[in-house]
mmCIF file of N, CA and C in Angstrom:
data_model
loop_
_atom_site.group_PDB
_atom_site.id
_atom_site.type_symbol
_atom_site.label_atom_id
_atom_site.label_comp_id
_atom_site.label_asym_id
_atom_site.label_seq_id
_atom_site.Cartn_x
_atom_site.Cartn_y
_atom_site.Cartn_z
ATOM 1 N N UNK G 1439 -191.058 -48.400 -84.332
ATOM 2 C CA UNK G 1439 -191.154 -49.417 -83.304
ATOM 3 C C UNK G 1439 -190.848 -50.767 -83.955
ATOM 4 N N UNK G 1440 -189.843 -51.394 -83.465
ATOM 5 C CA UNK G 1440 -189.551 -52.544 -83.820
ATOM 6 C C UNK G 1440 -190.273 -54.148 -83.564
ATOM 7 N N UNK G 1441 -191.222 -54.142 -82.211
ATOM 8 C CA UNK G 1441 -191.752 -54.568 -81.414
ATOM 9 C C UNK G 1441 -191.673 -54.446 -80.112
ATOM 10 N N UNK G 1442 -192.893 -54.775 -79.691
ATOM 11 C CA UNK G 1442 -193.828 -54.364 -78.608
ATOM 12 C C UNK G 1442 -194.396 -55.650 -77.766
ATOM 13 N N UNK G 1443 -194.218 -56.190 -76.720
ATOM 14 C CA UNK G 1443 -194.739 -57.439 -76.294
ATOM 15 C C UNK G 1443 -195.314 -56.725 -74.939
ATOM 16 N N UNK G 1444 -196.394 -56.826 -74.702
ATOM 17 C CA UNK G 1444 -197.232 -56.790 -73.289
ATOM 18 C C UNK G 1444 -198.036 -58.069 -72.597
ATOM 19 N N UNK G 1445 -197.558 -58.631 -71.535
ATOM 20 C CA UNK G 1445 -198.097 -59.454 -70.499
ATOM 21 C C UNK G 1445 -198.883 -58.756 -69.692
ATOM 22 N N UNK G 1446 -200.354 -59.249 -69.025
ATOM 23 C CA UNK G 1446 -200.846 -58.889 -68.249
ATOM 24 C C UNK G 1446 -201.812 -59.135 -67.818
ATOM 25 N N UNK G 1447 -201.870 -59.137 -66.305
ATOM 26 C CA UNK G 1447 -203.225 -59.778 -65.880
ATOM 27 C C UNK G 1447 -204.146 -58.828 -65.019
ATOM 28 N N UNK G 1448 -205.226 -59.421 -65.033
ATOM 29 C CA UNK G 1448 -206.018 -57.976 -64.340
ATOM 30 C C UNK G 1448 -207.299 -59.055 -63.405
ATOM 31 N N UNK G 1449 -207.469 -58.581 -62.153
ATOM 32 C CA UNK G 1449 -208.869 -58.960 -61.802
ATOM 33 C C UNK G 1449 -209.651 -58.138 -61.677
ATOM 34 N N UNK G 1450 -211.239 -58.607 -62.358
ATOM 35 C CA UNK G 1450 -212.057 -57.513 -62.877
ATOM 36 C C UNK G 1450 -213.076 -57.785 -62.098
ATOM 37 N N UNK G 1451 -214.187 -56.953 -61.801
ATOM 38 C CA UNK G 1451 -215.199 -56.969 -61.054
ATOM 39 C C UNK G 1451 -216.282 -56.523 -61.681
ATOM 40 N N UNK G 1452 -217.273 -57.437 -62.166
ATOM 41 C CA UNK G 1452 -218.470 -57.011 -63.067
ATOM 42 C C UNK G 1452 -219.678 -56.935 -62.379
ATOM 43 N N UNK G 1453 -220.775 -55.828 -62.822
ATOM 44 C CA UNK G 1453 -221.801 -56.185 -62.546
ATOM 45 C C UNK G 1453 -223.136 -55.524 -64.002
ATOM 46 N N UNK G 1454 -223.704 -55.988 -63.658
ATOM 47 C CA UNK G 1454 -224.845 -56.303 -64.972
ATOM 48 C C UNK G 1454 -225.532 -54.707 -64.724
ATOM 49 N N UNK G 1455 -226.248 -54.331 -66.160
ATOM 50 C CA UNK G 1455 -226.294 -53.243 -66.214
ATOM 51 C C UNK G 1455 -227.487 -53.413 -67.663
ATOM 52 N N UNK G 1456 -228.427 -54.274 -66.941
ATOM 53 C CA UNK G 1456 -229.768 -54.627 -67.752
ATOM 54 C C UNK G 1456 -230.546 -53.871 -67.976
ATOM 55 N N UNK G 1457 -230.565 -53.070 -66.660
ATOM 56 C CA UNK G 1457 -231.685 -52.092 -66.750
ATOM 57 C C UNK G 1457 -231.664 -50.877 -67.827
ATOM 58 N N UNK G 1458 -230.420 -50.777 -68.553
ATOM 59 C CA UNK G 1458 -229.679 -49.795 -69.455
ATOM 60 C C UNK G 1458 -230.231 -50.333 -70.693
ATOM 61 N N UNK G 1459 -229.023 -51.630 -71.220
ATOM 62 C CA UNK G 1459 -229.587 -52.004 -72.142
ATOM 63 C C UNK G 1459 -229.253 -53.796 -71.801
ATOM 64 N N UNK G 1460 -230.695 -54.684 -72.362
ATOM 65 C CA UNK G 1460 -230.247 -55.992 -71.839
ATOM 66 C C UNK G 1460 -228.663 -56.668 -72.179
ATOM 67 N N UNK G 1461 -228.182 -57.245 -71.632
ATOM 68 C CA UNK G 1461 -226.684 -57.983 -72.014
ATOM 69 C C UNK G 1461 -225.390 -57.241 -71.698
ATOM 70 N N UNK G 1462 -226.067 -55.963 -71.279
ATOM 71 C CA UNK G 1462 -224.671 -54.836 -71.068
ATOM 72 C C UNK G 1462 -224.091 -55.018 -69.741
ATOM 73 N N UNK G 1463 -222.878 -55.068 -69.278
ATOM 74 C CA UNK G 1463 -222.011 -55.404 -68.126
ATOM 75 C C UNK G 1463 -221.338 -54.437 -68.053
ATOM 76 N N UNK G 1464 -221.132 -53.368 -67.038
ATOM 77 C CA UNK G 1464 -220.389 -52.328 -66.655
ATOM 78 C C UNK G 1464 -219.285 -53.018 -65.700
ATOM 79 N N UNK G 1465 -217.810 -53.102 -65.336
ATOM 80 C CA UNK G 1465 -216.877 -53.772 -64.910
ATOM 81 C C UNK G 1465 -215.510 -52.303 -64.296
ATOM 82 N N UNK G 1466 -214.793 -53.092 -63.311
ATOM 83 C CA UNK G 1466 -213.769 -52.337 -62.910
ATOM 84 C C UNK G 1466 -212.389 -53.246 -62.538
ATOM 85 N N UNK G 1467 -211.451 -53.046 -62.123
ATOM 86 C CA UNK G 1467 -210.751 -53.698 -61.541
ATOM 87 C C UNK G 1467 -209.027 -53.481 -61.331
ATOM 88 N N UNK G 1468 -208.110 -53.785 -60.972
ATOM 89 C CA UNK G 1468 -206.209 -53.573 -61.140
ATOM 90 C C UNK G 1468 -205.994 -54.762 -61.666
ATOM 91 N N UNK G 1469 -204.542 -54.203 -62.061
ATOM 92 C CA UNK G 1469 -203.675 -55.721 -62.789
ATOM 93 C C UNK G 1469 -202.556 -55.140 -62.311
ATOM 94 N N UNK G 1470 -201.676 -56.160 -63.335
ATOM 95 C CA UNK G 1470 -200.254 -55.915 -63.400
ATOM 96 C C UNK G 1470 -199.851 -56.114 -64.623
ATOM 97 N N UNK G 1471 -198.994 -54.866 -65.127
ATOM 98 C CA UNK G 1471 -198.495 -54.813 -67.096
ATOM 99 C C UNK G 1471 -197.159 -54.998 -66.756
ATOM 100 N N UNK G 1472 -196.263 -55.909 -67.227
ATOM 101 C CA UNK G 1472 -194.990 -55.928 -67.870
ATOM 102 C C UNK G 1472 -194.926 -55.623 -69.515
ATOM 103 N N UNK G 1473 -194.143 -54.546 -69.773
ATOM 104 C CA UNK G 1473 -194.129 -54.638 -70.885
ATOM 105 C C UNK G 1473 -192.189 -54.664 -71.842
ATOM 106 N N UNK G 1474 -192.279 -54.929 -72.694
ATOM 107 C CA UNK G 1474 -190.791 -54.833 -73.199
ATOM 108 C C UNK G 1474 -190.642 -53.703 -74.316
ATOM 109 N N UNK G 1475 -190.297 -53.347 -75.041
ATOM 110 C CA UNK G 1475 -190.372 -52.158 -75.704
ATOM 111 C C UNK G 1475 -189.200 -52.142 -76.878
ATOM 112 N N UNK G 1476 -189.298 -52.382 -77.791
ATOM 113 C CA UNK G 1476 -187.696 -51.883 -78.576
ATOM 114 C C UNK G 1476 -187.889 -51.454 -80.064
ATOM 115 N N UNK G 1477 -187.203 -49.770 -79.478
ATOM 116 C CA UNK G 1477 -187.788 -48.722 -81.108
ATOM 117 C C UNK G 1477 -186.374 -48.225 -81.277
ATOM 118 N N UNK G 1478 -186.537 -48.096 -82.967
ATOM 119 C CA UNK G 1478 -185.033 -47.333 -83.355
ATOM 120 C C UNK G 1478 -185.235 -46.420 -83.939
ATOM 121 N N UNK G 1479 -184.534 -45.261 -83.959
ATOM 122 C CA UNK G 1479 -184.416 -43.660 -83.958
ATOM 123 C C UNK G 1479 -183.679 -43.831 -85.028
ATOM 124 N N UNK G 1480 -183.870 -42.672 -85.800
ATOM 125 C CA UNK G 1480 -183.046 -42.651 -86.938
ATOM 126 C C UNK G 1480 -183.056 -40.880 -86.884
ATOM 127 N N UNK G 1481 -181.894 -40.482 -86.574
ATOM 128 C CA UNK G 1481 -181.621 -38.833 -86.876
ATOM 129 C C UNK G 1481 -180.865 -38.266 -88.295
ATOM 130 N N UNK G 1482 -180.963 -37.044 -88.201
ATOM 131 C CA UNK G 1482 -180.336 -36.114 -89.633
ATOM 132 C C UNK G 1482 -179.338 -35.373 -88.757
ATOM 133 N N UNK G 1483 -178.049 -35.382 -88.681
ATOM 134 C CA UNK G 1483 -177.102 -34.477 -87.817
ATOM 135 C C UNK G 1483 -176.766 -33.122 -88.773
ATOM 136 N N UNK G 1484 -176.846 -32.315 -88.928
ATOM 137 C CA UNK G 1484 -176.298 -31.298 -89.881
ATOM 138 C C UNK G 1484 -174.874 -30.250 -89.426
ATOM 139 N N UNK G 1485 -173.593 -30.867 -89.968
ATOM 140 C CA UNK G 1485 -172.202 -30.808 -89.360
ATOM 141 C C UNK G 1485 -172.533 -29.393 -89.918
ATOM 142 N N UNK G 1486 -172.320 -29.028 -91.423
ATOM 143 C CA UNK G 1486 -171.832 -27.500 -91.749
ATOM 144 C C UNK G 1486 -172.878 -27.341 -92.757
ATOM 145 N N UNK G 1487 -173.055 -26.291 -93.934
ATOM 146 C CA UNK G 1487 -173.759 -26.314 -94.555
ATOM 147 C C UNK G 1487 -173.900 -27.254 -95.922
ATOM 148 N N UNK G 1488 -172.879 -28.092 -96.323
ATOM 149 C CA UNK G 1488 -172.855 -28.838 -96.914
ATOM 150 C C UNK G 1488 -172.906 -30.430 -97.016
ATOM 151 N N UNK G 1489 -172.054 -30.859 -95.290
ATOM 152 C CA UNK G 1489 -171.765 -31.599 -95.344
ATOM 153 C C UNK G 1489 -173.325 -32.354 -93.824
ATOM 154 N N UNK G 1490 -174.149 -33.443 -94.201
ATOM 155 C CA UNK G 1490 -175.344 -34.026 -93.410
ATOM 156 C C UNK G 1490 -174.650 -35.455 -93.308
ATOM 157 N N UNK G 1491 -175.036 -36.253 -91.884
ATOM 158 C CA UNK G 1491 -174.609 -37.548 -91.506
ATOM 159 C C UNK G 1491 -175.997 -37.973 -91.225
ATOM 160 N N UNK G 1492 -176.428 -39.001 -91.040
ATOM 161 C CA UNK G 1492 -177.848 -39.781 -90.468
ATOM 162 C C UNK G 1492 -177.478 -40.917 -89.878
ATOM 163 N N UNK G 1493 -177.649 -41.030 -88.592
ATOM 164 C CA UNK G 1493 -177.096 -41.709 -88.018
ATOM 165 C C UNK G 1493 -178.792 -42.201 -87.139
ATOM 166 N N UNK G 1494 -178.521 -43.386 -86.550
ATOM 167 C CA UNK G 1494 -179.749 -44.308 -85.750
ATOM 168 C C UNK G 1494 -179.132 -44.758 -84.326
ATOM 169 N N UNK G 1495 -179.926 -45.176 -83.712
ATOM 170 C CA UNK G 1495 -179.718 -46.144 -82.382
ATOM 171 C C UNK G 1495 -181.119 -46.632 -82.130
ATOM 172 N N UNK G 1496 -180.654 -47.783 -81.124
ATOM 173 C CA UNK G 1496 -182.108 -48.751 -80.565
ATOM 174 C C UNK G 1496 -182.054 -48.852 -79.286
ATOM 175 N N UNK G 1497 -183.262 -48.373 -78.853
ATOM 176 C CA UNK G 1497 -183.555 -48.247 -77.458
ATOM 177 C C UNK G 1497 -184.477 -48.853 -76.929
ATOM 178 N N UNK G 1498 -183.890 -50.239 -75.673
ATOM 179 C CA UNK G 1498 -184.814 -51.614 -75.758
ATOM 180 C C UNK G 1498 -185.343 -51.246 -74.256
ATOM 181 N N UNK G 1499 -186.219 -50.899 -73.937
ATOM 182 C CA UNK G 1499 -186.793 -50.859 -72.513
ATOM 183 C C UNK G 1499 -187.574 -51.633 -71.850
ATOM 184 N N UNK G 1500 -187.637 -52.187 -70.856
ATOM 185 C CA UNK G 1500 -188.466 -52.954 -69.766
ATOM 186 C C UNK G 1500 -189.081 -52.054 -69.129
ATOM 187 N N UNK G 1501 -190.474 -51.911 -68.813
ATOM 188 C CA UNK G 1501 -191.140 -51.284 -67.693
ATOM 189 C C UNK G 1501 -192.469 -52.438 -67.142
ATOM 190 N N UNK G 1502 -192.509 -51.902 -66.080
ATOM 191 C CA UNK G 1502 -193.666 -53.029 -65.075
ATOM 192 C C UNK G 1502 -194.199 -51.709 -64.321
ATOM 193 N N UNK G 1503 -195.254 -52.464 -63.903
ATOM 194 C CA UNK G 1503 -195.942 -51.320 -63.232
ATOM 195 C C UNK G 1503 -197.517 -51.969 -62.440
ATOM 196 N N UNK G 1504 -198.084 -51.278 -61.700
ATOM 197 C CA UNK G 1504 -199.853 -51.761 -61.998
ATOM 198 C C UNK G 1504 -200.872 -51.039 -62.422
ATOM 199 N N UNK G 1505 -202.087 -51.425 -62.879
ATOM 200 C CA UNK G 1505 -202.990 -50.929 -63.962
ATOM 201 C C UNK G 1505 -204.219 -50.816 -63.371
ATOM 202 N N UNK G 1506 -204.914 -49.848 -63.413
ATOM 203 C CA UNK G 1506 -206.411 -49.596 -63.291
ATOM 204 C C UNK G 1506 -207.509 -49.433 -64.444
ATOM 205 N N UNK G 1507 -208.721 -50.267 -64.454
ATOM 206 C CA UNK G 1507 -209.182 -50.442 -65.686
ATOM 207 C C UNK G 1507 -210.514 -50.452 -65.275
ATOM 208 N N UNK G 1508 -211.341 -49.386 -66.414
ATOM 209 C CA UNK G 1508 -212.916 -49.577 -66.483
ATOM 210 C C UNK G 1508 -213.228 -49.639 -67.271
ATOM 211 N N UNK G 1509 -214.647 -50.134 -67.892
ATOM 212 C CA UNK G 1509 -215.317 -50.846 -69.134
ATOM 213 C C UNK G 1509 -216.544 -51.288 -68.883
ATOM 214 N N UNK G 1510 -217.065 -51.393 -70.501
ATOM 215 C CA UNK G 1510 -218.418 -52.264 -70.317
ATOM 216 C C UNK G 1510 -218.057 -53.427 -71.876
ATOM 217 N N UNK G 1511 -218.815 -54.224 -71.124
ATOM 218 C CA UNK G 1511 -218.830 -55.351 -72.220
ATOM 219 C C UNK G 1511 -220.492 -56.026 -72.275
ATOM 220 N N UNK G 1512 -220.712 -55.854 -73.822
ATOM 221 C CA UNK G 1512 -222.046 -56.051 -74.142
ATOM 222 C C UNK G 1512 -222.054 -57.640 -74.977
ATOM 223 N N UNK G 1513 -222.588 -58.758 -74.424
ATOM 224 C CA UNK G 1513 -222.680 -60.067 -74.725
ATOM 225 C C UNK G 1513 -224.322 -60.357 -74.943
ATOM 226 N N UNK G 1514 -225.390 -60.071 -75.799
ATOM 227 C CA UNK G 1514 -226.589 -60.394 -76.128
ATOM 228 C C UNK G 1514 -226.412 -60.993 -77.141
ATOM 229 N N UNK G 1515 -225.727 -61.952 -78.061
ATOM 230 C CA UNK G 1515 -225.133 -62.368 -78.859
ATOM 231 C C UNK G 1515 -225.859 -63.759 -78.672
ATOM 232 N N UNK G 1516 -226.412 -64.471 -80.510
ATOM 233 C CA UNK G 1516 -226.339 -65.877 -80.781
ATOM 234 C C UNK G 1516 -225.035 -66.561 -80.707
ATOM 235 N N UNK G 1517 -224.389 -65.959 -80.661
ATOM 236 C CA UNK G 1517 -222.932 -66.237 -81.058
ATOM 237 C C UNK G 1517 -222.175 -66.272 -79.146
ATOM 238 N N UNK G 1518 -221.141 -67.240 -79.386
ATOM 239 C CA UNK G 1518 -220.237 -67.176 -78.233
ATOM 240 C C UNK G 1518 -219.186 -66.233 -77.939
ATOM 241 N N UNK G 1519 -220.006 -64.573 -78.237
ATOM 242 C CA UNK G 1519 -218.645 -63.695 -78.691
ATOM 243 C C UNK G 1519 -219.153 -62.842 -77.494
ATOM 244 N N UNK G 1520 -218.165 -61.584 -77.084
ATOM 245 C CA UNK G 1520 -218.500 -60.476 -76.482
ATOM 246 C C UNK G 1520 -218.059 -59.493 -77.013
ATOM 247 N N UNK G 1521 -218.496 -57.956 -77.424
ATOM 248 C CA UNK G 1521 -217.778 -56.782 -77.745
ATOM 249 C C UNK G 1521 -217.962 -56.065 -76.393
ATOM 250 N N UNK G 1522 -215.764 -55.181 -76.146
ATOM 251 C CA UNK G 1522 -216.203 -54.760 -75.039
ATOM 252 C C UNK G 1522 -215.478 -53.299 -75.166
ATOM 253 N N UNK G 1523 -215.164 -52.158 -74.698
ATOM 254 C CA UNK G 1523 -215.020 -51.040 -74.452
ATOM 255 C C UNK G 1523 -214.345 -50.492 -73.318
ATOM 256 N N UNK G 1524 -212.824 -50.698 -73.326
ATOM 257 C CA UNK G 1524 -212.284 -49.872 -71.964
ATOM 258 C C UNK G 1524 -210.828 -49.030 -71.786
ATOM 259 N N UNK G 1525 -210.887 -48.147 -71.016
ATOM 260 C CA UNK G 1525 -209.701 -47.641 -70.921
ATOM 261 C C UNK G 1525 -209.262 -47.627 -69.314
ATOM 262 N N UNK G 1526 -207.931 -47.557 -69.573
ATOM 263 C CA UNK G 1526 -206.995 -48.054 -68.954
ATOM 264 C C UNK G 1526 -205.895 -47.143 -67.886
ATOM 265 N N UNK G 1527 -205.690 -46.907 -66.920
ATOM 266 C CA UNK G 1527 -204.280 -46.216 -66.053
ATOM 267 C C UNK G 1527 -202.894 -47.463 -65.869
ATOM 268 N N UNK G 1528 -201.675 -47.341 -66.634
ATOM 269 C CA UNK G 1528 -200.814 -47.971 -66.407
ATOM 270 C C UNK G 1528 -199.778 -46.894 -65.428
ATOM 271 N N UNK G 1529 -199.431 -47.687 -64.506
ATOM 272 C CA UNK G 1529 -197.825 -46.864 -63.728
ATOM 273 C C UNK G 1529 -196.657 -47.392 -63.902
ATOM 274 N N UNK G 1530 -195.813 -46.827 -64.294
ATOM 275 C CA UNK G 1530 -194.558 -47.618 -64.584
ATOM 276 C C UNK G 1530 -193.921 -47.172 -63.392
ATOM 277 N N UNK G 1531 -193.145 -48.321 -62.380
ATOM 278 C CA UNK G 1531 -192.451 -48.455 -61.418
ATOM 279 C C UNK G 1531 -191.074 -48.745 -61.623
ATOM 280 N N UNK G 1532 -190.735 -49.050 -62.842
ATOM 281 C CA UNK G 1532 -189.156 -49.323 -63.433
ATOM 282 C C UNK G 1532 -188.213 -48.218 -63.853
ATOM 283 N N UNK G 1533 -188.831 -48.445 -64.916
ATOM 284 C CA UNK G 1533 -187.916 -47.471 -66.271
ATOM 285 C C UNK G 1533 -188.216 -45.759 -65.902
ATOM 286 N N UNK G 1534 -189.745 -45.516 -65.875
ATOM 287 C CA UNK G 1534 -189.757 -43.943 -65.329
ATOM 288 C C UNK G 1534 -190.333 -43.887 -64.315
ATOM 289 N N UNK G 1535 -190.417 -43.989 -63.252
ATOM 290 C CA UNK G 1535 -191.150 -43.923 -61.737
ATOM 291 C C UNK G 1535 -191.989 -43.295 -61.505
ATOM 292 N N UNK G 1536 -193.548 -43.141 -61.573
ATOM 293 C CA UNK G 1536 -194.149 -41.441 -61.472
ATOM 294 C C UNK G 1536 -194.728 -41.487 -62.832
ATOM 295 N N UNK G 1537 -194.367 -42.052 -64.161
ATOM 296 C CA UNK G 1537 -194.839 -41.841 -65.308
ATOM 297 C C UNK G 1537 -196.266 -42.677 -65.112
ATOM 298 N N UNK G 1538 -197.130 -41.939 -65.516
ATOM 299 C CA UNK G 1538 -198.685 -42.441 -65.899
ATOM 300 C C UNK G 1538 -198.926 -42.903 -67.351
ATOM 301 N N UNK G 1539 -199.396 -43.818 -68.007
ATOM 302 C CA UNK G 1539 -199.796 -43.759 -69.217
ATOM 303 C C UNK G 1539 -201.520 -43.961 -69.337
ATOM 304 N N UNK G 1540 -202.415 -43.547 -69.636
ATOM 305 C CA UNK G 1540 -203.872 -43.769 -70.217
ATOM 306 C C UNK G 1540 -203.546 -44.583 -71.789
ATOM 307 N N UNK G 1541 -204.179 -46.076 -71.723
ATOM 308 C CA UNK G 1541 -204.299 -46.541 -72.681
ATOM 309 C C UNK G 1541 -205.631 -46.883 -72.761
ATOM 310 N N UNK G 1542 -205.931 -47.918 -74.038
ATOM 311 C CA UNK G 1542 -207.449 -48.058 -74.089
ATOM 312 C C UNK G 1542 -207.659 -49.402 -74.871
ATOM 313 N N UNK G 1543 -208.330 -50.216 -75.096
ATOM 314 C CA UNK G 1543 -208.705 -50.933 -76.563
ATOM 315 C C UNK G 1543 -210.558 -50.934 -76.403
ATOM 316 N N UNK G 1544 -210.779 -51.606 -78.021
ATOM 317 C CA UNK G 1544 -211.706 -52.226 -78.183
ATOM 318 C C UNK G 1544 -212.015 -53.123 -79.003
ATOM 319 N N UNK G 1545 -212.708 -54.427 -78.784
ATOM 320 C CA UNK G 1545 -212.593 -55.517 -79.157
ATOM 321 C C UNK G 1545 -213.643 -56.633 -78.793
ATOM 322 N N UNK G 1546 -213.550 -57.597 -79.692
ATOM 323 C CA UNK G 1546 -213.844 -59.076 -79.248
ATOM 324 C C UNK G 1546 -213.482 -60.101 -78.192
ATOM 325 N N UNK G 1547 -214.268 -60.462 -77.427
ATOM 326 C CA UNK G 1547 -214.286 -62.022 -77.385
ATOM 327 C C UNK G 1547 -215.019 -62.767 -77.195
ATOM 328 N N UNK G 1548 -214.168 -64.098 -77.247
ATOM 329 C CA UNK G 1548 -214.968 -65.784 -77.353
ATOM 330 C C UNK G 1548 -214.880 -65.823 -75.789
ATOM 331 N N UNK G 1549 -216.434 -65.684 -75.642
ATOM 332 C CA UNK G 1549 -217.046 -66.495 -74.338
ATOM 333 C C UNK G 1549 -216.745 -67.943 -74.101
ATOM 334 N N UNK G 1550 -216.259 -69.009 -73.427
ATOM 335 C CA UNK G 1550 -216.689 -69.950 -73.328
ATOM 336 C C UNK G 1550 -216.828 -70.455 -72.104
#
């Protein structure tokens, strides 16, 4: 993969989830992912038994789509940070029509 750029926005819908553990926020919500894509292939062709070529190409793709997302994010923190936990349904409406992807992260952030 040569690089990878993803835009995207999502509106999320939280609600508190104290009674579990204090500071914990269980959340849902859709977006919208544009993403750009551009990876290069590198093959082994094997002509005869002696003679091998290796040859490459780059394949730059656009896909867009919209996204469904659930999570919890736990903020009991001295600190202005949050750690949060979620995975993800992207649809691509471009490039493959019908293609689903399940992605996920986990991570930080600055509350402010």
């Amino acid at each position: 993969v040569n690089s990878e750029w993803v835009l995207e926005a999502k509106l999320l819908f939280q609600r508190d989830a104290d009674n579990l553990t204090k500071g914990l926020q269980l959340y849902a919500g859709v977006g919208f992912q544009y993403r750009m894509l551009d990876i290069e292939y590198e093959y082994l062709l094997e002509i005869n038994f002696t003679d091998n070529e290796i040859g490459k190409f780059n394949v730059i793709e656009d896909t867009m789509g919209p996204t469904a997302v659930v999570g919890f994010e736990y903020a009991y923190f001295d600190l202005p940070i949050s750690a949060f936990l979620e995975v993800e349904g992207y649809y691509d409406v471009v490039s493959n029509p019908g293609w689903l992807r399940l992605q996920g992260g986990v991570g930080l952030r600055y509350v402010f």
